[in-house]
CSV table of C-alpha atoms in Angstrom, one decimal:
chain,number,residue,atom,x,y,z
A,233,SER,CA,168.0,112.6,267.2
A,234,GLN,CA,170.0,114.3,264.4
A,235,GLN,CA,167.8,117.4,264.5
A,236,GLY,CA,169.8,120.6,264.4
A,237,GLU,CA,169.1,123.3,266.9
A,238,GLU,CA,169.3,127.0,265.8
A,239,ASP,CA,170.4,129.8,268.0
A,240,PRO,CA,169.0,132.4,268.7
A,241,GLN,CA,165.3,131.5,268.4
A,242,ALA,CA,164.6,135.1,267.5
A,243,LEU,CA,166.7,138.0,266.2
A,244,SER,CA,165.7,141.6,265.5
A,245,ILE,CA,168.0,144.0,263.7
A,246,GLN,CA,168.0,147.1,261.6
A,247,GLU,CA,168.4,147.2,257.9
A,248,GLY,CA,172.0,147.3,256.9
A,249,GLU,CA,173.2,145.4,259.9
A,250,ASN,CA,174.6,141.8,259.7
A,251,ALA,CA,172.7,138.9,261.0
A,252,THR,CA,174.3,135.7,262.4
A,253,MET,CA,172.5,132.5,263.2
A,254,ASN,CA,174.0,129.4,264.6
A,255,CYS,CA,173.1,125.7,264.3
A,256,SER,CA,174.4,122.8,266.4
A,257,TYR,CA,173.8,119.1,265.8
A,258,LYS,CA,174.6,115.9,267.5
A,259,THR,CA,176.1,113.3,265.2
A,260,SER,CA,178.3,113.2,262.1
A,261,ILE,CA,176.7,114.5,258.9
A,262,ASN,CA,177.0,114.2,255.2
A,263,ASN,CA,175.7,117.7,254.5
A,264,LEU,CA,174.2,120.7,256.2
A,265,GLN,CA,171.7,123.0,254.5
A,266,TRP,CA,170.2,126.3,255.3
A,267,TYR,CA,166.6,127.2,254.3
A,268,ARG,CA,164.6,130.3,254.4
A,269,GLN,CA,160.8,130.4,255.0
A,270,ASN,CA,158.4,133.3,254.8
A,271,SER,CA,154.7,133.4,254.6
A,272,GLY,CA,154.7,134.4,251.0
A,273,ARG,CA,157.2,132.0,249.4
A,274,GLY,CA,157.3,128.9,251.4
A,275,LEU,CA,160.5,127.0,252.2
A,276,VAL,CA,163.4,128.0,249.9
A,277,HIS,CA,166.8,126.3,249.8
A,278,LEU,CA,169.7,128.8,250.4
A,279,ILE,CA,172.9,126.9,250.5
A,280,LEU,CA,174.4,123.5,251.1
A,281,ILE,CA,177.7,122.8,252.7
A,282,ARG,CA,179.3,119.4,252.7
A,283,SER,CA,181.0,117.8,255.7
A,284,ASN,CA,184.4,118.2,254.1
A,285,GLU,CA,183.9,122.0,253.4
A,286,ARG,CA,184.5,124.7,255.9
A,287,GLU,CA,183.0,127.8,254.3
A,288,LYS,CA,180.8,128.7,251.4
A,289,HIS,CA,179.5,132.0,250.0
A,290,SER,CA,176.4,132.8,248.0
A,291,GLY,CA,175.8,136.5,247.4
A,292,ARG,CA,175.3,138.1,250.8
A,293,LEU,CA,175.3,134.8,252.6
A,294,ARG,CA,178.2,133.2,254.2
A,295,VAL,CA,178.0,129.7,255.8
A,296,THR,CA,180.7,128.1,258.0
A,297,LEU,CA,180.9,124.6,259.2
A,298,ASP,CA,183.0,123.3,262.1
A,299,THR,CA,182.6,119.5,262.2
A,300,SER,CA,184.8,119.2,265.3
A,301,LYS,CA,182.3,121.4,267.2
A,302,LYS,CA,179.3,120.0,265.3
A,303,SER,CA,178.1,123.5,264.5
A,304,SER,CA,177.4,125.8,261.6
A,305,SER,CA,176.7,129.5,261.3
A,306,LEU,CA,174.8,131.5,258.7
A,307,LEU,CA,175.8,135.2,258.2
A,308,ILE,CA,173.7,137.5,256.2
A,309,THR,CA,175.5,140.7,255.5
A,310,ALA,CA,174.0,144.1,254.9
A,311,SER,CA,170.5,142.8,255.7
A,312,ARG,CA,167.4,144.1,254.0
A,313,ALA,CA,163.7,144.2,255.2
A,314,ALA,CA,163.1,141.4,252.6
A,315,ASP,CA,165.4,139.1,254.6
A,316,THR,CA,162.7,139.0,257.3
A,317,ALA,CA,161.9,135.3,257.5
A,318,SER,CA,162.5,132.1,259.5
A,319,TYR,CA,165.8,130.4,258.8
A,320,PHE,CA,166.3,126.6,259.3
A,321,CYS,CA,169.3,124.4,259.3
A,322,ALA,CA,168.8,120.9,258.1
A,323,THR,CA,171.3,118.0,258.4
A,324,ASP,CA,171.4,114.5,257.0
A,325,ALA,CA,173.2,112.0,259.1
A,326,ALA,CA,176.3,110.3,257.9
A,327,GLY,CA,175.5,106.8,256.6
A,328,GLY,CA,171.8,107.8,256.4
A,329,SER,CA,169.3,108.4,253.7
A,330,TYR,CA,170.3,112.0,252.8
A,331,ILE,CA,166.9,113.1,253.8
A,332,PRO,CA,167.3,116.4,255.7
A,333,THR,CA,166.2,116.7,259.3
A,334,PHE,CA,165.2,120.3,260.2
A,335,GLY,CA,165.8,122.3,263.4
A,336,ARG,CA,163.2,124.6,265.0
A,337,GLY,CA,164.5,127.7,263.2
A,338,THR,CA,165.6,131.2,263.9
A,339,SER,CA,163.0,134.0,263.4
A,340,LEU,CA,164.7,137.0,261.9
A,341,ILE,CA,163.1,140.5,261.7
A,342,VAL,CA,164.8,143.2,259.8
A,343,HIS,CA,163.4,146.7,260.5
A,344,PRO,CA,163.5,149.2,257.7
B,227,GLU,CA,159.7,126.5,235.3
B,228,ALA,CA,156.6,126.0,237.3
B,229,GLY,CA,157.2,125.1,241.0
B,230,VAL,CA,155.5,122.6,243.2
B,231,ALA,CA,151.8,123.3,243.4
B,232,GLN,CA,149.6,122.5,246.4
B,233,SER,CA,145.9,123.0,247.2
B,234,PRO,CA,144.1,124.1,249.1
B,235,ARG,CA,146.2,126.7,250.7
B,236,TYR,CA,144.1,126.9,253.8
B,237,LYS,CA,141.7,124.5,255.4
B,238,ILE,CA,139.7,124.6,258.6
B,239,ILE,CA,137.8,121.6,259.9
B,240,GLU,CA,136.5,120.2,263.1
B,241,LYS,CA,138.1,117.3,264.9
B,242,ARG,CA,137.0,113.9,263.7
B,243,GLN,CA,136.4,115.2,260.2
B,244,SER,CA,138.4,114.1,257.2
B,245,VAL,CA,140.6,116.2,255.0
B,246,ALA,CA,142.7,115.7,251.8
B,247,PHE,CA,145.6,117.7,250.4
B,248,TRP,CA,146.8,117.7,246.8
B,249,CYS,CA,150.3,118.1,245.4
B,250,ASN,CA,151.6,118.5,241.9
B,251,PRO,CA,155.4,118.2,241.8
B,252,ILE,CA,157.7,119.9,239.3
B,253,SER,CA,157.4,118.2,235.9
B,254,GLY,CA,159.8,115.4,235.5
B,255,HIS,CA,160.6,115.0,239.2
B,256,ALA,CA,160.5,111.4,240.2
B,257,THR,CA,160.6,111.8,244.0
B,258,LEU,CA,157.9,113.4,246.1
B,259,TYR,CA,157.9,114.2,249.8
B,260,TRP,CA,155.2,115.2,252.3
B,261,TYR,CA,156.2,117.1,255.5
B,262,GLN,CA,154.3,118.2,258.5
B,263,GLN,CA,155.3,121.5,260.1
B,264,ILE,CA,153.8,122.3,263.5
B,265,LEU,CA,153.9,126.0,264.5
B,266,GLY,CA,157.2,126.9,266.0
B,267,GLN,CA,159.0,123.8,264.7
B,268,GLY,CA,160.8,122.7,261.6
B,269,PRO,CA,159.3,120.4,258.9
B,270,LYS,CA,159.1,116.7,259.7
B,271,LEU,CA,159.1,114.1,256.9
B,272,LEU,CA,155.9,112.1,256.8
B,273,ILE,CA,156.4,110.0,253.6
B,274,GLN,CA,158.6,109.8,250.6
B,275,PHE,CA,157.6,108.4,247.2
B,276,GLN,CA,159.9,107.4,244.3
B,277,ASN,CA,157.7,107.4,241.3
B,278,ASN,CA,154.5,105.7,242.6
B,279,GLY,CA,156.3,103.6,245.2
B,280,VAL,CA,156.8,104.4,248.9
B,281,VAL,CA,160.5,104.7,249.9
B,282,ASP,CA,160.0,105.8,253.6
B,283,ASP,CA,156.8,106.2,255.6
B,284,SER,CA,158.2,105.4,259.0
B,285,GLN,CA,157.0,108.7,260.5
B,286,LEU,CA,153.5,108.6,259.0
B,287,PRO,CA,150.8,107.9,261.6
B,288,LYS,CA,149.2,105.2,259.6
B,289,ASP,CA,146.1,104.8,261.8
B,290,ARG,CA,144.8,108.2,260.5
B,291,PHE,CA,147.1,109.4,257.7
B,292,SER,CA,147.3,107.9,254.2
B,293,ALA,CA,149.0,109.0,251.1
B,294,GLU,CA,149.1,107.9,247.5
B,295,ARG,CA,150.8,108.9,244.3
B,296,LEU,CA,149.0,107.3,241.5
B,297,LYS,CA,150.7,107.2,238.1
B,298,GLY,CA,153.9,108.6,239.7
B,299,VAL,CA,152.9,112.3,239.3
B,300,ASP,CA,150.3,114.0,241.6
B,301,SER,CA,149.9,113.0,245.2
B,302,THR,CA,147.2,113.2,247.8
B,303,LEU,CA,147.6,113.1,251.6
B,304,LYS,CA,144.6,112.3,253.7
B,305,ILE,CA,143.8,112.6,257.4
B,306,GLN,CA,140.8,110.6,258.7
B,307,PRO,CA,139.8,111.4,261.4
B,308,ALA,CA,141.6,114.6,262.2
B,309,LYS,CA,142.7,115.4,265.7
B,310,LEU,CA,143.5,118.8,267.3
B,311,GLU,CA,147.2,118.0,267.2
B,312,ASP,CA,147.1,117.7,263.4
B,313,SER,CA,146.9,121.4,263.1
B,314,ALA,CA,150.0,122.3,261.1
B,315,VAL,CA,151.3,123.3,257.7
B,316,TYR,CA,151.6,120.4,255.3
B,317,LEU,CA,154.4,120.8,252.8
B,318,CYS,CA,155.0,118.9,249.6
B,319,ALA,CA,158.4,118.8,248.0
B,320,SER,CA,159.9,117.1,245.0
B,321,SER,CA,163.3,116.3,243.7
B,322,LEU,CA,164.5,115.3,240.2
B,323,VAL,CA,165.6,111.8,241.2
B,324,PHE,CA,166.5,110.0,244.4
B,325,VAL,CA,170.0,108.6,244.3
B,326,THR,CA,170.9,106.5,247.3
B,327,GLY,CA,174.1,107.8,248.9
B,328,SER,CA,173.8,111.2,247.3
B,329,TYR,CA,172.3,114.6,248.0
B,330,ASN,CA,169.0,115.3,246.2
B,331,GLU,CA,167.9,118.9,246.2
B,332,GLN,CA,164.3,119.3,247.2
B,333,PHE,CA,162.0,122.0,246.0
B,334,PHE,CA,159.1,122.9,248.3
B,335,GLY,CA,155.5,124.0,247.6
B,336,PRO,CA,153.8,126.8,249.5
B,337,GLY,CA,152.1,124.4,251.8
B,338,THR,CA,148.5,123.9,253.1
B,339,ARG,CA,147.7,125.4,256.5
B,340,LEU,CA,145.3,123.1,258.4
B,341,THR,CA,143.4,124.2,261.4
B,342,VAL,CA,141.5,121.6,263.4
B,343,LEU,CA,138.9,123.0,265.8
């Protein structure tokens, strides 16, 4: 299966600290996306990184992609209580339909 | 711009009953998706519509699940009869177009949480 696997499953940090989540996948991809989900706002797209890119930034988010290791990381800097949510990576397989396949997610809790 | 709307937000039924979910995509979005998200897992695609035609329903349990998108706008997803393992959040998403061989950003609704007792 192309499903990505996030690590760790759960992460608990203090406000102001950085949070790093990792995603590993099995086969070549076109794109890798990170989503955030909390109970109030549903699933929200954060950032997309293409297979020929190595790093992307968006505000306090930094995503890296290592296609040789089939892995990606999401770094949230200077975390806030509002960052408390589940974070999912989603991949679409090279040569496939570009429909993302989601992992099980990382549950992040940021304590004020 | 209004987002993807879904109703109801919550539904509790007993097994073997029927249930229907409704989705209204973002105005002008041609492509609509239904996902099932079981607790502790990521969303899994059930069905994808392009306008009112089905593009992919390979993971839809057709013996009990059905979906339609009349007139290429709103969509309904039905489960009949429901089983305990159908307890999940059902997410609807839409994208502006679906271009084969290209990324199409999806926008998700808030979901319907179904509990089957």
